[in-house]
mmCIF file with all atom_site columns, C-alpha atoms in Angstrom:
data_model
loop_
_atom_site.group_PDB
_atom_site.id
_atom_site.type_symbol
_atom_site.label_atom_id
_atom_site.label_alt_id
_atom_site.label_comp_id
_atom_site.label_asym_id
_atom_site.label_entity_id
_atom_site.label_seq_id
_atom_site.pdbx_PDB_ins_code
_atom_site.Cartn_x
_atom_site.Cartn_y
_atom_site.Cartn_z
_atom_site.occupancy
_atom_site.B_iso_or_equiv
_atom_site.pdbx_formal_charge
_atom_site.auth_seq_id
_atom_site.auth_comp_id
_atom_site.auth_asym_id
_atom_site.auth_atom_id
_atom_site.pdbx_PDB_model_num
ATOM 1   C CA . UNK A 1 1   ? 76.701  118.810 58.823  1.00 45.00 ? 104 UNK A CA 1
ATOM 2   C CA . UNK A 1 2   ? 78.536  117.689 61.394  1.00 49.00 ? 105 UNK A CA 1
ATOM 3   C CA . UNK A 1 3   ? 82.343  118.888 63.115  1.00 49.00 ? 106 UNK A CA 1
ATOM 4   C CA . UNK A 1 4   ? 84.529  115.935 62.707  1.00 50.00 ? 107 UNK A CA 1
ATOM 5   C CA . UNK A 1 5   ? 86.957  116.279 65.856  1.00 58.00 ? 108 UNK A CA 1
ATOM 6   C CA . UNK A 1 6   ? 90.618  115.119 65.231  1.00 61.00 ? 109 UNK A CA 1
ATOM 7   C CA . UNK A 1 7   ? 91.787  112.292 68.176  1.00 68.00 ? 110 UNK A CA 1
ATOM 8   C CA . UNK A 1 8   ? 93.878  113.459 70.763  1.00 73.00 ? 111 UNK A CA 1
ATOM 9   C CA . UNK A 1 9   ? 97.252  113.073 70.297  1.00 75.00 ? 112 UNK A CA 1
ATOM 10  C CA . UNK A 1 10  ? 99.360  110.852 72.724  1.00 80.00 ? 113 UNK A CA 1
ATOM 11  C CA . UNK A 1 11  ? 101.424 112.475 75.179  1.00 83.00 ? 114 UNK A CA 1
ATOM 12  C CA . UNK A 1 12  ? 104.952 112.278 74.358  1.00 88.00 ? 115 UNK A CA 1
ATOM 13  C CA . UNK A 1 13  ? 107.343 110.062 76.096  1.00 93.00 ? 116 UNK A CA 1
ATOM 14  C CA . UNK A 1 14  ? 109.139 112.678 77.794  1.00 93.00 ? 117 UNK A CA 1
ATOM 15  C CA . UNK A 1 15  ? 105.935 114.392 79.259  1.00 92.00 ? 118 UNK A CA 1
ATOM 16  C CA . UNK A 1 16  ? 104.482 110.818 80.362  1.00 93.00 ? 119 UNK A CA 1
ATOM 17  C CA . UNK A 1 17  ? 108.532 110.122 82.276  1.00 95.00 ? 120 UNK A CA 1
ATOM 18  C CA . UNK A 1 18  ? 107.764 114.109 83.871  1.00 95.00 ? 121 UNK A CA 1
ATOM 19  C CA . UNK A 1 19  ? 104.694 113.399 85.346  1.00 94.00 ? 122 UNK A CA 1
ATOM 20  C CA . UNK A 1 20  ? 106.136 110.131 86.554  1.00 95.00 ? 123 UNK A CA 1
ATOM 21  C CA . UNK A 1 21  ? 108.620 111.619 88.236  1.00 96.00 ? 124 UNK A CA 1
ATOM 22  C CA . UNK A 1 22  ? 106.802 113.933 89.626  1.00 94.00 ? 125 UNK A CA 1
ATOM 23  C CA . UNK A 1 23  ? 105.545 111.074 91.891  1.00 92.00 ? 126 UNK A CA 1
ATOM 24  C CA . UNK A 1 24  ? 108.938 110.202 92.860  1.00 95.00 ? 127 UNK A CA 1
ATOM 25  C CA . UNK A 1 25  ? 110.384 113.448 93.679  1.00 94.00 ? 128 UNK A CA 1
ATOM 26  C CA . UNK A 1 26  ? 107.403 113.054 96.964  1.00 92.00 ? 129 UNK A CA 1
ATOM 27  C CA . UNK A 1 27  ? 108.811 110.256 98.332  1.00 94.00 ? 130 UNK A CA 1
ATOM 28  C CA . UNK A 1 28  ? 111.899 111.155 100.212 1.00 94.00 ? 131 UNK A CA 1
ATOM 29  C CA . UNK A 1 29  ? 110.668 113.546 101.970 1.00 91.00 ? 132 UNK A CA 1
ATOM 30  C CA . UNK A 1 30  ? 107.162 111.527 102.629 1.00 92.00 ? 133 UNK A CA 1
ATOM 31  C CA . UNK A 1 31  ? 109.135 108.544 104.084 1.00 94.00 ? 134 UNK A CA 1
ATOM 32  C CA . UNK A 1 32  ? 111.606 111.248 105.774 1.00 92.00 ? 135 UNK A CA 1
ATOM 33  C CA . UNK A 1 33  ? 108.278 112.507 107.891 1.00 91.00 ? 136 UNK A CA 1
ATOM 34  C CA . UNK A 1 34  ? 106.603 109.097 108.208 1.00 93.00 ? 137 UNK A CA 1
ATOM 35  C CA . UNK A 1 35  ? 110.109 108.355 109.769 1.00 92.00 ? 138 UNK A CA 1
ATOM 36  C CA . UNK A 1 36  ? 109.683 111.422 112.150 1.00 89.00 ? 139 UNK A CA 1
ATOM 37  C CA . UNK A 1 37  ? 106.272 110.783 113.019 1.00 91.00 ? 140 UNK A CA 1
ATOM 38  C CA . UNK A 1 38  ? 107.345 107.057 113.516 1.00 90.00 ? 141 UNK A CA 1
ATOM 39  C CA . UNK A 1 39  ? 109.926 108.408 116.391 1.00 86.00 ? 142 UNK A CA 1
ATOM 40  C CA . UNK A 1 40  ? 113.074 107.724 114.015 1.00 88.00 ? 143 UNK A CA 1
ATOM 41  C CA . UNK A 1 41  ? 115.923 110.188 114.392 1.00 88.00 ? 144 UNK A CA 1
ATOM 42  C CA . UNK A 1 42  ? 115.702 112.830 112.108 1.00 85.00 ? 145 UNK A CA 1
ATOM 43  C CA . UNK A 1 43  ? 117.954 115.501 113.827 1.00 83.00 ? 146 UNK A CA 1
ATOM 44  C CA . UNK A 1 44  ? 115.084 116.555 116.086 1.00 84.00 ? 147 UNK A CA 1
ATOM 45  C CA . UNK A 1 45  ? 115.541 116.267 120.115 1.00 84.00 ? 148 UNK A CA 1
ATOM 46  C CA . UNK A 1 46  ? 112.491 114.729 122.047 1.00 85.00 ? 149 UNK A CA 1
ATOM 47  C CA . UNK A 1 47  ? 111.512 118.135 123.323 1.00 86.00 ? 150 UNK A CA 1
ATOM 48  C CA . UNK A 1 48  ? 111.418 119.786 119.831 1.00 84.00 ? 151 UNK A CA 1
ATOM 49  C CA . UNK A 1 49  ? 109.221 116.945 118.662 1.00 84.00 ? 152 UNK A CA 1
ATOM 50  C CA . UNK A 1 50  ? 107.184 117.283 121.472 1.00 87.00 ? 153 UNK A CA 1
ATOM 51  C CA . UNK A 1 51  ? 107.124 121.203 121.759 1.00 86.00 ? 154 UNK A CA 1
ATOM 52  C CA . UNK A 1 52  ? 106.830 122.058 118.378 1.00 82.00 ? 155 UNK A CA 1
ATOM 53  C CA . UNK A 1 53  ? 105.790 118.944 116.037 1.00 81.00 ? 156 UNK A CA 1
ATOM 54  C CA . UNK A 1 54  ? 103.139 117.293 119.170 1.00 81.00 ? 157 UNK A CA 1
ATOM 55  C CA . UNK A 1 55  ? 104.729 114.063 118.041 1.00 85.00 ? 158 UNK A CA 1
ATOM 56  C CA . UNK A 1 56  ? 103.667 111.908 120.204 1.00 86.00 ? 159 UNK A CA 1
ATOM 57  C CA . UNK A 1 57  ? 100.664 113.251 119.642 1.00 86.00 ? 160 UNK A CA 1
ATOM 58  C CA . UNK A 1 58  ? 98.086  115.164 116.993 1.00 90.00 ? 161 UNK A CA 1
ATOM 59  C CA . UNK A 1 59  ? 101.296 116.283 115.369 1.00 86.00 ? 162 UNK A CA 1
ATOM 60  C CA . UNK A 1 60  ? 101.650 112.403 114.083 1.00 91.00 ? 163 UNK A CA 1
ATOM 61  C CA . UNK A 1 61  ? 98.343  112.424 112.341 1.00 92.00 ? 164 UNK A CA 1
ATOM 62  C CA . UNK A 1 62  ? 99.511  115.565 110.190 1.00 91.00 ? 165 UNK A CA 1
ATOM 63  C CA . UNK A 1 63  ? 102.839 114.619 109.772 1.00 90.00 ? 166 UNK A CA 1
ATOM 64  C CA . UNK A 1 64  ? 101.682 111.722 108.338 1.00 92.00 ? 167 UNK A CA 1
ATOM 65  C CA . UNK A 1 65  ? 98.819  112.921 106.879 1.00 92.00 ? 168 UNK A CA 1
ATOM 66  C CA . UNK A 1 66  ? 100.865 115.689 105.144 1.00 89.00 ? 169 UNK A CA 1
ATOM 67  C CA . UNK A 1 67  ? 103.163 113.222 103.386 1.00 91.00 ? 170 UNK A CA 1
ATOM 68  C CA . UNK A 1 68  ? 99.956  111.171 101.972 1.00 93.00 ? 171 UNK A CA 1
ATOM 69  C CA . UNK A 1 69  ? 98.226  114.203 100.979 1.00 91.00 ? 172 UNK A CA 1
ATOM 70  C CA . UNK A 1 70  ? 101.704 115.162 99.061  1.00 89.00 ? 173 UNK A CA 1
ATOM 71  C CA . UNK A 1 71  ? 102.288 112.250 97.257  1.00 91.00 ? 174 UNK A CA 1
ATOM 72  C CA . UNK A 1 72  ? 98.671  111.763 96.000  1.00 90.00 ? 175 UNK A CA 1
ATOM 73  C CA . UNK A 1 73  ? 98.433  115.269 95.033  1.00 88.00 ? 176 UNK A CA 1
ATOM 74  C CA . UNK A 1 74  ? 101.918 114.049 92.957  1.00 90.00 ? 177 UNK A CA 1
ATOM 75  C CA . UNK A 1 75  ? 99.998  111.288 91.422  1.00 89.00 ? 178 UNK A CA 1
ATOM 76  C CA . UNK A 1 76  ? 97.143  114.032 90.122  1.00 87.00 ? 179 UNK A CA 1
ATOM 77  C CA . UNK A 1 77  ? 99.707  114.851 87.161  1.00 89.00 ? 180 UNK A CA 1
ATOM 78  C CA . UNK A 1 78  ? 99.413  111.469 85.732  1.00 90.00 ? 181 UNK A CA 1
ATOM 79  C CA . UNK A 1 79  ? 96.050  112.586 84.532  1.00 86.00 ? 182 UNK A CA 1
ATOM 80  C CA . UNK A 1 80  ? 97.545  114.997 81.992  1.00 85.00 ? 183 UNK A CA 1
ATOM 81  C CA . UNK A 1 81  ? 99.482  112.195 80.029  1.00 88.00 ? 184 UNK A CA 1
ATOM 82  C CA . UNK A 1 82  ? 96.898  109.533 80.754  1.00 82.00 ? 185 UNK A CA 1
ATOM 83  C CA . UNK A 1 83  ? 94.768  108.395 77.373  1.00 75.00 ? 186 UNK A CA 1
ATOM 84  C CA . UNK A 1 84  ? 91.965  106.534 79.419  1.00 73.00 ? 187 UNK A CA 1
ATOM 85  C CA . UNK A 1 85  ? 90.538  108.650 82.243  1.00 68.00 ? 188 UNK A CA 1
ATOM 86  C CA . UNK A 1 86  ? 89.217  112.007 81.942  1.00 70.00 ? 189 UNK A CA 1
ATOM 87  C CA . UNK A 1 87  ? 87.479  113.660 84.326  1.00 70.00 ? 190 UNK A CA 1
ATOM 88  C CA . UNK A 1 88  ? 87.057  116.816 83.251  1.00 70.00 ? 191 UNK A CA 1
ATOM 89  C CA . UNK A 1 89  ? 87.209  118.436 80.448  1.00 76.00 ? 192 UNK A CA 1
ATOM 90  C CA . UNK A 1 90  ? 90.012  119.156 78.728  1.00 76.00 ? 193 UNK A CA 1
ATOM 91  C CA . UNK A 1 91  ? 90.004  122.778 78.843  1.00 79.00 ? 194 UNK A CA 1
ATOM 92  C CA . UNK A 1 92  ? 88.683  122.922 82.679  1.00 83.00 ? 195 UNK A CA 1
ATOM 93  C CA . UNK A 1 93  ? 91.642  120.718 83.398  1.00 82.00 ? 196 UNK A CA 1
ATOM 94  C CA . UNK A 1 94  ? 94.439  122.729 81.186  1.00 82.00 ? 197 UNK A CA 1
ATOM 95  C CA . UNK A 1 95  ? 93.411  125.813 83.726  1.00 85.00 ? 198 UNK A CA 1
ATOM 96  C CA . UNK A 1 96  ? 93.448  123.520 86.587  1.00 83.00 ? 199 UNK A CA 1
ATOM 97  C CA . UNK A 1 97  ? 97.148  122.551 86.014  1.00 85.00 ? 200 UNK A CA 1
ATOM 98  C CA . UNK A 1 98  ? 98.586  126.020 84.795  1.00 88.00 ? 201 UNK A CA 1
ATOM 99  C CA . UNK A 1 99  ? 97.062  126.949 87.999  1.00 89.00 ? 202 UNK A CA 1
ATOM 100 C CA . UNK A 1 100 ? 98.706  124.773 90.192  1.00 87.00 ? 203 UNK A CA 1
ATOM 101 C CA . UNK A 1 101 ? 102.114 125.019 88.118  1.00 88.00 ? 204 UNK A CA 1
ATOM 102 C CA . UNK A 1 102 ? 101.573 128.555 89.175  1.00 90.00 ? 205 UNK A CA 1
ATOM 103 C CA . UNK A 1 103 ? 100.777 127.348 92.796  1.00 90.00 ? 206 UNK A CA 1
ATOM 104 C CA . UNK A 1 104 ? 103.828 125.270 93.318  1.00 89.00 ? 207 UNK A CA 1
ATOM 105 C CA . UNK A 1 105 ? 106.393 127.881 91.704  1.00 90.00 ? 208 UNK A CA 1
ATOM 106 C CA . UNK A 1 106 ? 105.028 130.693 94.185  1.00 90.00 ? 209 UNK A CA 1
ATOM 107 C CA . UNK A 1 107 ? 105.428 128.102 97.174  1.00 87.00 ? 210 UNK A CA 1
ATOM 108 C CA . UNK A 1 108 ? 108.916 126.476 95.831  1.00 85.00 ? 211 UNK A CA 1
ATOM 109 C CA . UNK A 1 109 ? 110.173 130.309 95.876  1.00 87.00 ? 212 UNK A CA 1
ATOM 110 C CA . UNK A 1 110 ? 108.669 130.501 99.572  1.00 84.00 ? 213 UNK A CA 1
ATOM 111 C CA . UNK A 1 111 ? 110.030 127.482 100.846 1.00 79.00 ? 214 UNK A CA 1
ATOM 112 C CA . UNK A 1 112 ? 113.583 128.460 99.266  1.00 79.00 ? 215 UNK A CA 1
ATOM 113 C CA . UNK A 1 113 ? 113.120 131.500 101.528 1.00 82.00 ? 216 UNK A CA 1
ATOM 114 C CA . UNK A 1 114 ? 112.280 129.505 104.443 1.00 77.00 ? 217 UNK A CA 1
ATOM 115 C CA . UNK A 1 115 ? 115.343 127.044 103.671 1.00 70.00 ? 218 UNK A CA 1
ATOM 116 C CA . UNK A 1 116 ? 117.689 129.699 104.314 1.00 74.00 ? 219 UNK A CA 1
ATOM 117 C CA . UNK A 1 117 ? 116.384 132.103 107.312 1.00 75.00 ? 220 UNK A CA 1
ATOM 118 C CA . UNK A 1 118 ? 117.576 131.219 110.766 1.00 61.00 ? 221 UNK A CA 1
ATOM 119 C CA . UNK A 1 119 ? 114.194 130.103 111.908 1.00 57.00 ? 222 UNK A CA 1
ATOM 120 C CA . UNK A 1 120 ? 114.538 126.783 109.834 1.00 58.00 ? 223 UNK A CA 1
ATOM 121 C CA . UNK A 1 121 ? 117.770 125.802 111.126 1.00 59.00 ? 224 UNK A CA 1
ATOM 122 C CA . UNK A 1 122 ? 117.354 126.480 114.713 1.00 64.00 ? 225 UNK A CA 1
ATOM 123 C CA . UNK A 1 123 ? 115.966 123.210 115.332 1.00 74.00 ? 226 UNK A CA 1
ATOM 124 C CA . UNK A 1 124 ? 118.022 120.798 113.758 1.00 73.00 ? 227 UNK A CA 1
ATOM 125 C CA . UNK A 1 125 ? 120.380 119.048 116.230 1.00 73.00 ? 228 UNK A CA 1
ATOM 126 C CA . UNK A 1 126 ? 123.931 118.385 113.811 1.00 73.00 ? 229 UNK A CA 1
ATOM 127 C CA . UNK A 1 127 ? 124.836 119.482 110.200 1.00 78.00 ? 230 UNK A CA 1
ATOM 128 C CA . UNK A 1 128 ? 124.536 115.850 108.938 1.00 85.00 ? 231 UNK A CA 1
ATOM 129 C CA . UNK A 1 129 ? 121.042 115.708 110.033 1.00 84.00 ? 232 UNK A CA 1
ATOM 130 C CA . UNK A 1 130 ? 120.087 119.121 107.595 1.00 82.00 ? 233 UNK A CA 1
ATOM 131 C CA . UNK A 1 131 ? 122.104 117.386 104.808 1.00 85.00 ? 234 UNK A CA 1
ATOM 132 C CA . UNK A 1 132 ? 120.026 114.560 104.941 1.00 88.00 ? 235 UNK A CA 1
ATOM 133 C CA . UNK A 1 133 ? 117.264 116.786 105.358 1.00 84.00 ? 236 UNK A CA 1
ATOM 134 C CA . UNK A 1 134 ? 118.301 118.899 102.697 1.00 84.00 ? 237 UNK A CA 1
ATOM 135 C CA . UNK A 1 135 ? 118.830 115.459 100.558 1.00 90.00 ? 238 UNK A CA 1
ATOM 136 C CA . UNK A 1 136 ? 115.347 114.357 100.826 1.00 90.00 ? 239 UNK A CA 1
ATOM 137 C CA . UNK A 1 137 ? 113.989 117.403 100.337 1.00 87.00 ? 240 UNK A CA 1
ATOM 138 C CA . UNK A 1 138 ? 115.556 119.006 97.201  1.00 89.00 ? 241 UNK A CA 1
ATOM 139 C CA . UNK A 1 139 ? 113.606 116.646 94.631  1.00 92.00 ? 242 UNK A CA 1
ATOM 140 C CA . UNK A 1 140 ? 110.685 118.737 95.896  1.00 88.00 ? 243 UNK A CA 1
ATOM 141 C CA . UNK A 1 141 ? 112.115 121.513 93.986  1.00 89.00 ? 244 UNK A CA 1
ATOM 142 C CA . UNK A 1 142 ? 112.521 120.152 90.631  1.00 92.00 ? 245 UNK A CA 1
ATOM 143 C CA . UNK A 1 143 ? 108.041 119.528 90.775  1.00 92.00 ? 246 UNK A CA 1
ATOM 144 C CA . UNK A 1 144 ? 106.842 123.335 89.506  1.00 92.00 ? 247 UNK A CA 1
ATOM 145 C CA . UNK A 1 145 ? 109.805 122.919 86.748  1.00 92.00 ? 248 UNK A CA 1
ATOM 146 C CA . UNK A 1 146 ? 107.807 119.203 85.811  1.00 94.00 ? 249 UNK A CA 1
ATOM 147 C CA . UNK A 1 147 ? 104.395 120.420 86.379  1.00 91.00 ? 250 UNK A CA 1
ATOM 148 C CA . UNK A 1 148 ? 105.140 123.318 84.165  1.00 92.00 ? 251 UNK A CA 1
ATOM 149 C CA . UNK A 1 149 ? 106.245 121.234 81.331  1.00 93.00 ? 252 UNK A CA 1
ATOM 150 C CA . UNK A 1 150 ? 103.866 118.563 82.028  1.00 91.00 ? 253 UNK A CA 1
ATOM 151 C CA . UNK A 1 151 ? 100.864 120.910 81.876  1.00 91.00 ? 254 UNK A CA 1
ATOM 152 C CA . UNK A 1 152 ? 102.252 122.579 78.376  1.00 91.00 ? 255 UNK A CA 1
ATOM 153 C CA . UNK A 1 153 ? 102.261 119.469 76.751  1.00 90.00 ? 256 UNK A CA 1
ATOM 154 C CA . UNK A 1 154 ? 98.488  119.004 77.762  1.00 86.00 ? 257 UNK A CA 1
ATOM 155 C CA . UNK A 1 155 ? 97.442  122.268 76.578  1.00 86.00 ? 258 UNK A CA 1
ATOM 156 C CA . UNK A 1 156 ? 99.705  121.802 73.581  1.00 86.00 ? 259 UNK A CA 1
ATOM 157 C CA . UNK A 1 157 ? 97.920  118.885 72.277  1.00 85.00 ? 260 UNK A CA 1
ATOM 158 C CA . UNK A 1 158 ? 94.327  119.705 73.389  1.00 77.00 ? 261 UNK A CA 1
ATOM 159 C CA . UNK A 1 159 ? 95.026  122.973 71.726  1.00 77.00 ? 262 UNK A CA 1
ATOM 160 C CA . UNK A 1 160 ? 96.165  121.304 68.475  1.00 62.00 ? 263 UNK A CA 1
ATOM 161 C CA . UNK A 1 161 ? 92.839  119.311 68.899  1.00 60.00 ? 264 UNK A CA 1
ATOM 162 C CA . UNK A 1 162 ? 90.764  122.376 69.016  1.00 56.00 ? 265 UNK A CA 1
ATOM 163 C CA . UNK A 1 163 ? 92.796  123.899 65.460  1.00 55.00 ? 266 UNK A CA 1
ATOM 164 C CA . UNK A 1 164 ? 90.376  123.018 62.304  1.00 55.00 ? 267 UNK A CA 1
#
């Protein structure tokens, strides 16, 4: 006798908008570095760039490289609400996400640490260029709160799955 397995539920439409957004809470602050990189003024003098980003220079290939790397590591979500492509299986890829959800809280809290010492300010040139900083930043932080909920849904439904 054979174990009939009940189809996978769809995602719900809020979980499928989440991981969405999470893809377009990476672009400010992608196109915010690309603009650095690309010699724009972002409230950096030349000799900061140069002295402490090496833009012109390596520091273009990471800036740039960075902001790819983020937004196709934003993208990676998608594959917990998509219905088509699984590569892994579905409890190798629940652990997966709860441990990046766990990944990107513990660095969101670090980054809100960094946000507010003295070290991160010292280079910024004028209080309008941190509020546009801090403008296309901030969506970054609203990412672990998707991820999280994103990721529950997946194990929620792979876990009713699994229930006889």
């Amino acid at each position: 006798m054979t174990a009939v397995t009940a189809p996978i539920p769809a995602a719900p439409v809020w979980a499928r908008r989440a991981a969405h957004a999470i893809a377009l809470c990476a672009i400010p602050s992608g196109l915010w570095r690309i603009a650095m990189a690309s010699g724009v003024y972002v409230g950096y003098s030349d000799q900061v760039l140069r002295d402490v980003f090496d833009i012109p220079g390596w520091g273009v290939a990471y800036v740039v490289g960075l902001s790819v790397f983020t937004e196709l590591a934003a993208l990676l979500p998608l594959l917990l609400v998509s219905d088509r492509w699984r590569p892994l299986r579905p409890r190798t890829l629940t652990a997966l996400a709860w441990t990046a959800s766990a990944v990107l809280v513990l660095v969101t809290l670090w980054q809100l640490v960094v946000a507010f010492t003295v070290e991160s300010r010292t280079y910024m040139s004028s209080g309008t260029a941190q509020t546009v900083w801090g403008f296309t930043f901030a969506p970054l932080f609203a990412i672990p709160v998707l991820m999280t909920a994103v990721t529950w849904s997946y194990a929620e439904r792979h876990r009713a799955r699994a229930r006889p």
